[in-house]
Coordinates of C-alpha atoms in Angstrom, one line a residue:
Chain G
M1 CA 37.5 -41.0 -8.4
R2 CA 38.6 -44.4 -7.7
S3 CA 35.1 -46.2 -9.0
R4 CA 34.9 -43.8 -12.0
L5 CA 38.2 -45.2 -12.9
C6 CA 37.3 -48.7 -12.4
F7 CA 33.8 -48.1 -14.3
A8 CA 35.7 -46.5 -17.2
A9 CA 38.2 -49.1 -17.5
A10 CA 35.7 -52.5 -16.9
L11 CA 33.7 -50.4 -20.1
L12 CA 36.6 -50.0 -22.2
V13 CA 37.2 -53.4 -21.7
L14 CA 34.3 -54.6 -22.3
A15 CA 33.9 -52.4 -25.5
L16 CA 37.4 -54.1 -26.8
G17 CA 36.3 -57.6 -25.5
F18 CA 33.0 -57.3 -27.6
G19 CA 34.7 -56.2 -30.7
L20 CA 37.4 -58.7 -30.7
S21 CA 34.6 -61.6 -30.1
L22 CA 32.7 -60.3 -33.2
I23 CA 35.8 -61.1 -35.4
I24 CA 37.6 -63.9 -33.7
G25 CA 36.2 -67.4 -34.1
R26 CA 36.7 -70.4 -36.0
Y27 CA 34.8 -68.1 -38.9
A28 CA 37.7 -65.7 -38.6
L29 CA 36.5 -62.0 -40.2
S30 CA 38.4 -59.1 -40.7
P31 CA 37.1 -55.7 -39.5
V32 CA 36.5 -54.4 -42.9
D33 CA 34.0 -57.6 -43.0
L34 CA 32.4 -56.3 -40.1
L35 CA 32.0 -53.2 -41.1
H36 CA 30.6 -54.0 -44.4
S37 CA 28.3 -56.2 -42.9
L38 CA 27.2 -53.8 -39.9
E39 CA 26.3 -51.4 -43.3
G40 CA 24.8 -54.2 -44.8
R41 CA 26.4 -55.0 -47.7
G42 CA 28.8 -58.0 -46.8
A43 CA 28.5 -61.2 -48.1
P44 CA 25.4 -63.3 -47.1
E45 CA 27.4 -66.0 -45.0
I46 CA 29.0 -62.9 -43.4
R47 CA 25.7 -61.7 -42.5
A48 CA 24.7 -64.9 -41.0
V49 CA 27.7 -65.8 -39.0
L50 CA 27.4 -62.4 -37.3
L51 CA 23.8 -61.7 -36.9
Q52 CA 22.6 -65.6 -36.1
A53 CA 25.7 -67.3 -34.8
R54 CA 27.9 -64.8 -32.9
L55 CA 26.0 -61.9 -31.8
P56 CA 23.2 -63.9 -30.1
R57 CA 25.5 -65.9 -28.1
M58 CA 27.8 -62.6 -27.5
I59 CA 24.8 -61.1 -26.3
A60 CA 23.7 -64.1 -24.3
A61 CA 27.2 -64.0 -22.5
L62 CA 26.9 -60.6 -21.3
F63 CA 23.8 -61.5 -19.1
V64 CA 24.4 -64.5 -18.3
G65 CA 28.0 -63.4 -17.2
A66 CA 25.9 -60.1 -15.8
A67 CA 23.6 -61.5 -13.9
L68 CA 25.2 -64.4 -12.4
S69 CA 27.6 -62.0 -10.8
M70 CA 25.0 -60.1 -9.5
S71 CA 23.3 -62.9 -8.0
G72 CA 26.7 -64.2 -6.7
S73 CA 27.1 -60.4 -4.9
A74 CA 23.5 -61.2 -3.5
F75 CA 24.1 -64.2 -1.9
Q76 CA 27.4 -63.2 -0.6
S77 CA 25.9 -60.4 1.2
V78 CA 22.9 -62.3 2.3
F79 CA 25.2 -65.3 3.8
R80 CA 28.1 -63.0 4.9
N81 CA 30.5 -64.7 3.5
P82 CA 32.7 -63.9 0.4
L83 CA 33.2 -67.4 -0.5
V84 CA 29.3 -68.1 -1.0
S85 CA 28.2 -68.5 -4.9
P86 CA 24.8 -68.7 -6.1
D87 CA 24.1 -72.7 -6.1
L88 CA 25.2 -72.6 -2.5
L89 CA 21.0 -73.3 -1.8
G90 CA 21.0 -76.2 -4.5
A91 CA 19.2 -74.0 -7.4
L92 CA 21.9 -75.1 -10.2
S93 CA 21.5 -78.8 -9.2
G94 CA 17.7 -78.7 -9.1
A95 CA 18.1 -76.9 -12.4
A96 CA 20.6 -79.5 -14.1
F97 CA 18.0 -82.0 -12.6
G98 CA 15.0 -80.2 -14.3
A99 CA 17.3 -79.9 -17.8
A100 CA 17.8 -84.0 -17.7
G101 CA 14.3 -84.7 -16.8
A102 CA 13.0 -82.8 -19.8
I103 CA 15.7 -83.9 -22.2
I104 CA 14.9 -87.3 -21.1
A105 CA 11.1 -86.9 -21.4
H106 CA 12.1 -85.6 -25.4
G107 CA 11.1 -82.3 -24.3
S108 CA 11.5 -79.4 -26.7
A109 CA 14.3 -76.9 -26.5
L110 CA 11.3 -74.5 -25.1
T111 CA 10.4 -77.4 -22.6
I112 CA 14.0 -77.6 -21.4
E113 CA 14.2 -74.4 -20.8
I114 CA 10.9 -74.1 -18.4
S115 CA 12.3 -77.3 -16.7
T116 CA 15.2 -76.1 -16.1
F117 CA 14.2 -73.0 -14.4
L118 CA 11.2 -75.0 -12.1
G119 CA 13.9 -77.6 -11.1
G120 CA 15.9 -75.1 -9.8
C121 CA 13.3 -73.0 -7.8
C122 CA 12.1 -76.4 -6.3
A123 CA 15.2 -77.3 -5.2
V124 CA 15.5 -73.9 -3.5
G125 CA 12.0 -74.0 -2.1
F126 CA 12.8 -77.5 -0.8
G127 CA 15.7 -76.2 1.1
F128 CA 13.7 -73.1 2.6
I129 CA 11.4 -76.0 4.0
V130 CA 14.0 -78.1 5.6
A131 CA 15.5 -74.5 6.9
R132 CA 12.2 -74.0 8.5
L133 CA 12.5 -77.4 9.7
V134 CA 15.7 -77.0 11.3
G135 CA 15.7 -73.8 12.8
R136 CA 13.5 -70.5 12.8
E137 CA 16.0 -67.9 12.5
G138 CA 19.4 -67.2 10.9
V139 CA 21.3 -68.2 7.7
L140 CA 23.2 -71.5 9.6
P141 CA 19.0 -73.4 8.6
L142 CA 19.3 -71.7 5.1
L143 CA 22.9 -73.3 4.8
L144 CA 22.2 -76.6 5.9
G145 CA 18.7 -76.8 4.3
G146 CA 21.0 -75.7 0.5
L147 CA 23.3 -78.8 1.4
I148 CA 20.4 -81.4 2.0
S149 CA 18.8 -80.3 -1.0
S150 CA 21.9 -79.8 -3.0
A151 CA 22.6 -83.3 -2.2
L152 CA 19.3 -84.5 -2.8
F153 CA 18.7 -83.0 -6.5
T154 CA 22.5 -84.4 -7.3
A155 CA 21.4 -87.8 -6.3
L156 CA 18.3 -87.6 -8.6
L157 CA 20.2 -86.3 -11.2
S158 CA 22.7 -89.6 -11.2
L159 CA 19.1 -91.6 -11.1
L160 CA 18.3 -89.8 -14.1
K161 CA 21.5 -90.0 -15.6
Y162 CA 21.0 -93.8 -15.2
L163 CA 18.0 -94.1 -16.6
A164 CA 18.9 -92.4 -19.5
D165 CA 19.4 -93.8 -23.2
P166 CA 23.5 -94.1 -23.2
F167 CA 23.7 -93.7 -27.0
D168 CA 21.2 -90.6 -27.1
Q169 CA 20.0 -88.9 -24.1
L170 CA 23.5 -89.6 -21.7
P171 CA 25.4 -87.4 -23.9
T172 CA 23.2 -84.5 -24.3
I173 CA 22.9 -84.7 -20.5
I174 CA 26.6 -84.4 -19.7
Y175 CA 27.3 -81.9 -22.5
W176 CA 24.6 -80.0 -21.2
L177 CA 25.4 -79.9 -18.2
L178 CA 28.9 -79.0 -19.2
G179 CA 27.5 -75.2 -20.2
S180 CA 27.4 -73.7 -23.7
L181 CA 26.1 -70.9 -25.4
A182 CA 26.2 -72.9 -29.0
Q183 CA 22.2 -73.0 -29.3
T184 CA 21.6 -69.8 -28.2
D185 CA 19.2 -68.0 -30.6
W186 CA 17.0 -64.9 -31.1
P187 CA 13.8 -66.3 -29.9
Q188 CA 15.2 -67.8 -26.3
L189 CA 16.9 -64.0 -26.2
V190 CA 13.7 -62.5 -26.8
V191 CA 11.7 -64.2 -23.6
L192 CA 15.2 -64.0 -21.3
V193 CA 16.7 -61.3 -21.7
P194 CA 13.9 -59.2 -20.3
L195 CA 13.8 -61.7 -17.4
L196 CA 17.2 -61.2 -16.6
S197 CA 17.1 -57.2 -17.0
L198 CA 13.9 -57.3 -14.6
G199 CA 15.6 -59.4 -11.7
M200 CA 19.3 -57.7 -12.3
G201 CA 17.1 -54.1 -12.1
V202 CA 15.2 -55.7 -8.8
L203 CA 18.9 -56.5 -7.0
W204 CA 20.1 -52.9 -7.9
A205 CA 17.2 -51.1 -7.0
S206 CA 17.5 -53.4 -3.6
G207 CA 21.2 -52.3 -3.3
R208 CA 20.5 -51.0 0.3
V209 CA 18.8 -54.0 1.4
L210 CA 21.8 -55.7 0.9
D211 CA 23.9 -53.5 2.6
V212 CA 22.5 -54.1 5.6
F213 CA 23.0 -58.0 5.8
G214 CA 26.0 -57.0 7.0
L215 CA 24.5 -56.5 10.8
S216 CA 23.5 -59.5 12.8
D217 CA 20.0 -60.4 12.9
D218 CA 19.5 -59.0 16.7
E219 CA 21.1 -55.5 15.4
A220 CA 18.8 -55.4 11.7
R221 CA 15.8 -55.8 13.9
S222 CA 16.6 -53.1 16.5
L223 CA 16.8 -51.0 13.7
G224 CA 13.6 -51.7 12.3
L225 CA 13.9 -54.0 9.5
P226 CA 12.1 -57.1 9.0
I227 CA 15.0 -58.9 8.5
G228 CA 14.4 -62.5 7.7
L229 CA 11.4 -61.3 5.3
L230 CA 14.2 -59.2 3.6
R231 CA 16.5 -62.3 3.2
L232 CA 14.0 -64.9 1.7
A233 CA 12.9 -62.1 -0.7
M234 CA 16.7 -61.4 -1.9
L235 CA 17.1 -65.1 -1.9
A236 CA 13.7 -65.4 -4.0
V237 CA 15.4 -63.0 -6.5
A238 CA 18.9 -63.9 -7.1
T239 CA 17.9 -67.5 -6.8
A240 CA 15.4 -66.7 -10.0
L241 CA 18.0 -65.1 -11.8
S242 CA 20.8 -67.9 -11.6
A243 CA 18.2 -70.3 -12.1
L244 CA 17.2 -68.1 -15.3
T245 CA 21.4 -68.3 -16.6
V246 CA 21.0 -72.3 -16.3
S247 CA 17.9 -72.3 -18.8
L248 CA 20.0 -70.0 -21.3
A249 CA 23.7 -71.5 -20.6
G250 CA 23.5 -74.4 -18.4
I251 CA 25.7 -74.5 -15.3
I252 CA 28.7 -72.3 -15.6
G253 CA 30.3 -72.5 -12.5
W254 CA 32.8 -69.7 -10.6
V255 CA 31.5 -66.9 -12.4
G256 CA 29.1 -65.7 -9.3
L257 CA 31.8 -67.1 -7.4
I258 CA 34.7 -64.9 -8.3
M259 CA 33.2 -61.7 -9.7
P260 CA 31.7 -60.2 -7.2
H261 CA 34.8 -60.6 -4.8
M262 CA 37.1 -58.9 -7.3
A263 CA 34.5 -55.9 -7.8
R264 CA 34.5 -55.9 -3.9
L265 CA 38.1 -55.5 -4.1
L266 CA 37.8 -52.5 -6.8
I267 CA 35.0 -50.9 -5.7
G268 CA 34.1 -51.1 -2.1
P269 CA 31.4 -53.2 -0.7
E270 CA 28.2 -50.5 -1.0
H271 CA 25.8 -52.8 -3.4
R272 CA 24.4 -49.5 -5.0
R273 CA 28.0 -49.2 -6.6
L274 CA 29.2 -53.0 -6.4
L275 CA 26.5 -54.4 -8.7
P276 CA 26.6 -53.0 -11.7
F277 CA 30.4 -52.8 -11.4
A278 CA 30.2 -56.9 -10.7
A279 CA 27.7 -57.3 -13.6
L280 CA 30.3 -55.2 -15.7
L281 CA 33.0 -57.8 -14.6
G282 CA 31.0 -60.8 -15.4
A283 CA 29.9 -59.8 -18.5
C284 CA 33.5 -59.2 -19.3
C285 CA 34.5 -62.2 -18.1
L286 CA 31.9 -64.6 -19.6
L287 CA 32.2 -63.1 -23.5
L288 CA 36.0 -63.4 -23.2
A289 CA 35.5 -66.8 -21.7
D290 CA 33.2 -67.8 -24.6
T291 CA 35.2 -66.3 -27.2
A292 CA 38.2 -68.2 -26.0
A293 CA 36.0 -71.6 -26.0
R294 CA 34.5 -71.0 -29.3
S295 CA 38.3 -70.2 -31.1
L296 CA 40.8 -72.0 -29.1
S297 CA 40.5 -75.2 -30.9
P298 CA 38.9 -76.8 -34.1
S299 CA 35.8 -78.3 -31.6
E300 CA 34.3 -75.9 -29.3
I301 CA 35.3 -76.2 -25.4
P302 CA 32.2 -76.6 -22.9
L303 CA 31.9 -73.0 -21.5
G304 CA 31.4 -74.4 -18.4
M305 CA 35.2 -76.3 -18.5
M306 CA 36.5 -72.8 -19.6
T307 CA 35.1 -70.9 -16.7
E308 CA 36.1 -73.9 -14.2
L309 CA 39.8 -73.4 -15.4
L310 CA 39.8 -69.6 -15.3
G311 CA 37.8 -69.7 -11.8
A312 CA 40.4 -72.0 -10.3
L313 CA 43.3 -69.8 -11.2
G314 CA 41.0 -66.4 -9.9
F315 CA 40.0 -68.3 -6.8
I316 CA 43.9 -68.3 -5.8
L317 CA 43.9 -64.6 -6.0
V318 CA 40.5 -64.3 -3.9
L319 CA 41.8 -66.4 -1.4
R320 CA 45.3 -64.1 -1.1
Q321 CA 43.1 -61.1 -0.7
L322 CA 40.8 -62.6 1.5
R323 CA 43.9 -63.8 3.7
R324 CA 45.8 -60.0 3.7
E325 CA 42.4 -58.8 4.7
G326 CA 42.3 -61.1 7.9
R327 CA 39.1 -62.8 6.9
L328 CA 40.7 -66.5 6.6
Chain L
M1 CA 7.4 -41.6 35.9
A2 CA 8.8 -44.8 34.7
F3 CA 9.2 -44.9 31.1
L4 CA 10.2 -48.3 30.8
S5 CA 8.8 -50.9 33.0
L6 CA 8.9 -54.9 33.1
D7 CA 5.5 -56.0 34.8
S8 CA 5.9 -59.9 36.5
V9 CA 8.1 -61.1 32.9
G10 CA 9.3 -64.5 32.6
F11 CA 10.9 -66.4 29.9
A12 CA 12.5 -70.1 29.5
R13 CA 14.3 -71.7 27.1
S14 CA 14.2 -75.4 26.0
G15 CA 12.3 -76.1 29.3
R16 CA 14.9 -74.2 31.3
V17 CA 13.8 -71.0 33.3
I18 CA 16.0 -67.8 31.9
L19 CA 14.2 -65.1 33.8
R20 CA 11.4 -65.7 36.6
D21 CA 9.0 -62.8 37.6
L22 CA 10.9 -59.7 37.4
S23 CA 9.5 -56.5 37.6
L24 CA 11.5 -53.0 36.9
A25 CA 10.7 -49.4 36.7
F26 CA 13.3 -47.3 34.8
R27 CA 12.9 -43.6 34.1
K28 CA 14.6 -40.7 31.8
G29 CA 17.5 -39.3 32.9
E30 CA 18.9 -42.7 34.6
L31 CA 21.8 -44.6 33.8
V32 CA 21.1 -48.4 34.7
S33 CA 23.9 -51.3 35.0
I34 CA 22.9 -54.5 35.1
L35 CA 25.3 -56.7 37.0
G36 CA 25.1 -61.0 37.0
A37 CA 27.5 -63.7 37.0
N38 CA 27.8 -64.9 33.4
G39 CA 24.6 -67.1 32.6
A40 CA 22.6 -64.9 35.3
G41 CA 20.1 -63.8 32.3
K42 CA 21.1 -60.3 31.3
T43 CA 21.5 -60.1 27.9
T44 CA 18.2 -62.4 27.5
L45 CA 16.8 -59.3 30.0
L46 CA 17.5 -56.6 27.2
R47 CA 16.3 -58.8 24.5
L48 CA 13.2 -59.0 26.1
M49 CA 13.0 -55.1 26.7
L50 CA 13.7 -54.5 23.3
G51 CA 11.1 -57.0 21.7
L52 CA 13.8 -59.2 20.0
S53 CA 12.2 -62.0 22.3
R54 CA 8.9 -62.1 23.8
P55 CA 8.4 -63.2 27.7
E56 CA 6.1 -66.2 28.1
T57 CA 4.5 -64.6 30.9
G58 CA 4.1 -60.3 31.7
R59 CA 4.9 -57.8 29.7
V60 CA 7.1 -54.8 28.8
L61 CA 5.6 -51.5 28.7
V62 CA 7.5 -48.5 27.3
D63 CA 6.1 -44.9 27.1
G64 CA 2.9 -46.8 28.4
K65 CA 2.5 -48.8 25.5
D66 CA 2.8 -52.6 25.8
L67 CA 6.0 -53.6 23.8
S68 CA 4.1 -56.4 22.1
G69 CA 1.6 -54.3 20.1
L70 CA 4.4 -51.8 18.5
S71 CA 5.5 -52.6 15.3
R72 CA 9.6 -53.4 14.7
Q73 CA 10.1 -49.9 13.4
Q74 CA 8.0 -48.3 16.1
I75 CA 10.2 -49.5 18.5
A76 CA 13.0 -48.8 16.6
R77 CA 12.3 -45.1 17.1
L78 CA 12.0 -45.7 20.7
M79 CA 14.9 -47.9 21.6
A80 CA 18.7 -48.4 20.1
Y81 CA 20.9 -51.5 20.7
V82 CA 24.2 -52.4 20.6
P83 CA 24.7 -56.1 21.4
Q84 CA 27.6 -58.0 23.0
N85 CA 28.8 -60.1 19.6
R86 CA 29.7 -57.6 17.8
D87 CA 30.5 -59.0 13.7
V88 CA 32.8 -58.0 11.9
L89 CA 31.5 -56.0 9.2
P90 CA 32.0 -55.8 5.3
P91 CA 34.5 -52.9 5.0
Y92 CA 31.5 -50.0 5.1
S93 CA 33.2 -46.6 6.2
V94 CA 32.7 -45.6 9.3
A95 CA 30.1 -42.9 7.8
Q96 CA 28.1 -45.4 6.2
I97 CA 27.7 -47.5 9.4
V98 CA 26.8 -44.5 11.4
G99 CA 23.9 -43.5 8.9
L100 CA 22.4 -46.6 9.4
G101 CA 21.3 -45.4 12.4
R102 CA 18.8 -43.5 10.3
L103 CA 17.0 -46.8 9.0
P104 CA 13.8 -46.9 11.3
Y105 CA 13.2 -43.5 9.6
G106 CA 13.2 -44.9 6.0
S107 CA 16.6 -44.3 4.8
L108 CA 16.4 -48.3 3.4
T109 CA 14.4 -46.9 0.9
R110 CA 14.9 -43.4 0.3
G111 CA 18.7 -43.2 1.1
L112 CA 20.1 -40.4 3.4
S113 CA 18.5 -37.2 2.8
D114 CA 20.8 -33.8 4.0
Q115 CA 19.1 -33.8 7.8
D116 CA 20.2 -37.5 8.4
M117 CA 23.8 -36.6 7.1
S118 CA 23.7 -33.7 9.1
R119 CA 22.6 -35.6 12.5
V120 CA 25.6 -38.2 11.2
E121 CA 28.3 -35.7 10.9
A122 CA 26.9 -34.2 14.6
A123 CA 27.5 -37.7 15.8
L124 CA 30.9 -38.0 14.6
A125 CA 31.9 -34.9 15.9
L126 CA 30.6 -35.6 18.9
L127 CA 32.5 -38.6 19.6
G128 CA 35.5 -37.5 18.1
L129 CA 35.6 -39.6 14.9
A130 CA 35.3 -36.6 12.3
D131 CA 38.9 -37.8 11.0
L132 CA 38.0 -41.2 10.9
R133 CA 34.6 -41.0 8.6
D134 CA 35.9 -42.4 5.2
R135 CA 38.1 -45.2 7.2
P136 CA 36.7 -48.8 6.5
C137 CA 35.7 -50.1 9.9
T138 CA 38.0 -52.9 9.2
A139 CA 40.6 -51.0 10.1
L140 CA 39.4 -50.1 13.6
S141 CA 40.5 -50.7 16.9
G142 CA 38.2 -52.3 19.7
G143 CA 37.6 -48.8 20.8
E144 CA 37.1 -46.5 17.8
Y145 CA 34.8 -49.0 16.7
Q146 CA 32.8 -49.0 19.9
R147 CA 32.6 -45.6 19.6
V148 CA 31.5 -45.7 16.1
L149 CA 28.2 -47.9 17.2
L150 CA 27.6 -45.4 19.6
A151 CA 27.6 -42.8 16.9
R152 CA 25.1 -44.9 15.5
V153 CA 22.8 -45.4 18.3
M154 CA 22.9 -41.9 18.7
V155 CA 21.8 -41.2 15.5
Q156 CA 18.7 -43.5 15.7
D157 CA 17.7 -40.7 18.0
A158 CA 15.7 -42.9 20.4
P159 CA 14.7 -42.2 23.9
V160 CA 16.3 -45.3 25.2
L161 CA 19.8 -46.6 24.8
V162 CA 20.5 -50.5 25.3
L163 CA 24.1 -51.8 25.9
D164 CA 24.8 -54.9 26.2
E165 CA 28.6 -55.2 27.8
P166 CA 29.8 -51.7 25.7
L167 CA 32.9 -52.1 28.0
S168 CA 34.2 -55.7 27.2
G169 CA 37.3 -55.6 25.2
L170 CA 38.0 -51.5 26.1
D171 CA 41.7 -51.1 27.6
Y172 CA 41.1 -48.9 30.9
G173 CA 41.0 -45.4 29.5
H174 CA 38.3 -46.1 27.2
Q175 CA 36.1 -47.7 30.0
I176 CA 36.4 -44.9 32.1
R177 CA 35.7 -42.5 28.8
L178 CA 32.5 -44.2 27.3
M179 CA 30.8 -44.5 31.2
A180 CA 31.8 -40.7 31.5
L181 CA 29.8 -40.6 28.2
L182 CA 26.8 -42.9 28.7
E183 CA 26.3 -40.6 31.9
Q184 CA 26.2 -37.6 30.2
L185 CA 23.7 -39.3 27.5
A186 CA 21.6 -40.1 30.9
R187 CA 21.8 -36.7 32.2
E188 CA 20.6 -34.8 28.7
G189 CA 17.3 -36.8 29.3
R190 CA 17.9 -40.2 28.0
L191 CA 17.1 -43.5 29.4
V192 CA 20.8 -45.4 29.2
I193 CA 20.8 -49.5 29.9
M194 CA 23.7 -51.2 30.4
T195 CA 25.3 -54.5 32.0
A196 CA 28.6 -54.8 32.9
H197 CA 31.2 -56.7 34.9
Q198 CA 33.2 -53.6 36.1
P199 CA 31.5 -52.7 39.6
D200 CA 34.3 -49.8 40.5
L201 CA 33.1 -48.0 37.5
V202 CA 29.4 -48.9 37.9
Y203 CA 29.4 -47.5 41.3
R204 CA 30.8 -44.4 40.5
H205 CA 29.1 -43.5 37.1
A206 CA 25.4 -45.5 37.4
S207 CA 22.7 -44.2 38.8
H208 CA 20.6 -47.4 39.6
V209 CA 22.0 -50.7 39.6
V210 CA 20.4 -54.2 39.4
L211 CA 21.7 -57.6 40.7
L212 CA 20.6 -60.3 38.5
E213 CA 21.1 -63.7 40.1
H214 CA 20.0 -67.1 38.5
G215 CA 17.0 -65.2 36.3
R216 CA 16.0 -62.9 39.8
V217 CA 16.7 -59.2 40.8
L218 CA 18.6 -60.0 43.8
A219 CA 18.7 -56.2 44.6
E220 CA 18.3 -52.6 43.0
G221 CA 18.1 -49.3 43.3
Q222 CA 20.8 -46.9 43.6
P223 CA 24.4 -48.1 44.0
E224 CA 25.1 -46.7 47.3
T225 CA 22.5 -48.7 48.9
V226 CA 23.2 -52.1 47.0
M227 CA 26.3 -52.1 46.4
D228 CA 28.5 -53.3 49.2
S229 CA 31.2 -55.7 49.4
A230 CA 29.4 -58.5 51.7
R231 CA 26.5 -58.2 49.3
L232 CA 28.8 -58.4 45.9
A233 CA 30.8 -61.1 47.6
A234 CA 28.0 -63.4 48.0
F235 CA 26.5 -62.4 44.7
Y236 CA 29.8 -63.3 42.6
G237 CA 31.2 -66.3 45.1
V238 CA 34.6 -64.8 46.0
S239 CA 35.4 -62.8 49.3
L240 CA 35.8 -59.4 48.5
R241 CA 36.6 -55.9 50.3
H242 CA 35.6 -52.2 49.5
H243 CA 37.2 -48.9 50.1
D244 CA 35.8 -46.0 50.0
H245 CA 37.5 -42.8 48.9
D246 CA 36.7 -39.3 47.8
G247 CA 33.1 -40.5 47.1
Q248 CA 34.5 -43.3 45.0
R249 CA 34.2 -47.1 46.0
F250 CA 36.8 -49.3 45.1
F251 CA 36.4 -53.2 45.4
M252 CA 39.2 -55.6 45.8
G253 CA 39.3 -59.3 45.3
G254 CA 40.0 -61.2 48.5
D255 CA 42.0 -64.1 49.3
E256 CA 40.9 -66.8 46.9
K257 CA 43.4 -69.8 46.5
S258 CA 43.8 -70.8 42.8

């Protein structure tokens, strides 16, 4: 009953947020404009604002928020730690390095997206290799591998910034790193939305697998599970998902950390229910944050900066709850 | 006929020998208790029995089959395990945790069937957990959580139960009740193997005792023949007396000065 109420409330907020987001912005629209445009009889400039600018980035916000939140849920389950986020294994540092490399090489938008995704995957792959060198089993070697990989790719990113043209490339890199959905267009969505949907579908279908990571490795093995293999498989999917979000929106912090935790507080830890609910919360959060980012000031506030601000406040709530549960 | 046996098993870690040349054989219907000082190799021995570590020498046989030739799932259908270090799980409900016992039978992909659920309900009822079925495991006492793990092990429906220090952290009443339950499970035909540090309770309930010292078997057999105060005193390195009363043996610590 409680979970149905939570789902209904989240869907209502999402629907209201979607409606508001359609009409709010630097080019404010009235509900009448919106209805006329949907019927295909509005002014061409209003239709252009809606269909070519606003709607693509709103859809991107929904999918990126949902994917980050599901990816974060998976990471928190695999590492048995509610304070873990998708960048733990260096995915975001690697993706940022990949994007900066493509910007310096004067790559096209598509090249930057591909390079971003590959950078994220390379960083996590490097983290896995380090983990194998450090130790064979458990989550600690993975944590160490991720730490080392993050540090390495952050250093490489700094090197690229140092080498970048300070008048042209450096500002592009810095703005890109702040995260934004301003450049989202339909061709991007046609490629990335099916991939994000696939990744999220795989995670949801693996809900029962994510549930068993609460067990110790010995317990899981004694129950017949190849826990090491399952851990790698889940991390690979969750990493690919977060690297895809970076390709679409740049680095969006905190959503993957805070939203899964809030979802868990409201709906419980069982992943078959938790994952879709976390996705809904993530989608709501990023849609509202992006709407605020493009509406609050005459010049757009970077989305990553907006989520950092909201995340810092949300994190205080999370910490209070963790303390109440005796897990801190 | 032995259902679980170790044949000249040896194990070393980082160059240090943990277990050496162990040969043991246990039958169904036995409650086996392994006693040993801290660091004697009890947990390592259990891990080898369960196939969680591989012996460097020798072999482990279950139901006549070499453990190294069995898949993890096959082993899980033969042996259920409650480890010593029990991590704090996310707040799953009691029924969900008990339901994890059906994982060796494919519940990970298909979910719990009606038959699985009836096994869960039966185990909850047997262990007096029916009223707690929807309670999060984080809201349980140590004794309640131990019973939940036992219910999970029973739902796993394996002929061998392996428990690493199941009495630790339980009050005396829970210790007595748990030992009585394990004895009953053994009487019903299971092989129950546990490690413990409570000689009185072991003497009363176990049918087979193994004294493990520095990775070797010091003595094994029925409690009456293995557990006398002189041997246990040498075993634990303290002075010890025992007193027999009404078929039960009570061990009392001696005159150690701190």
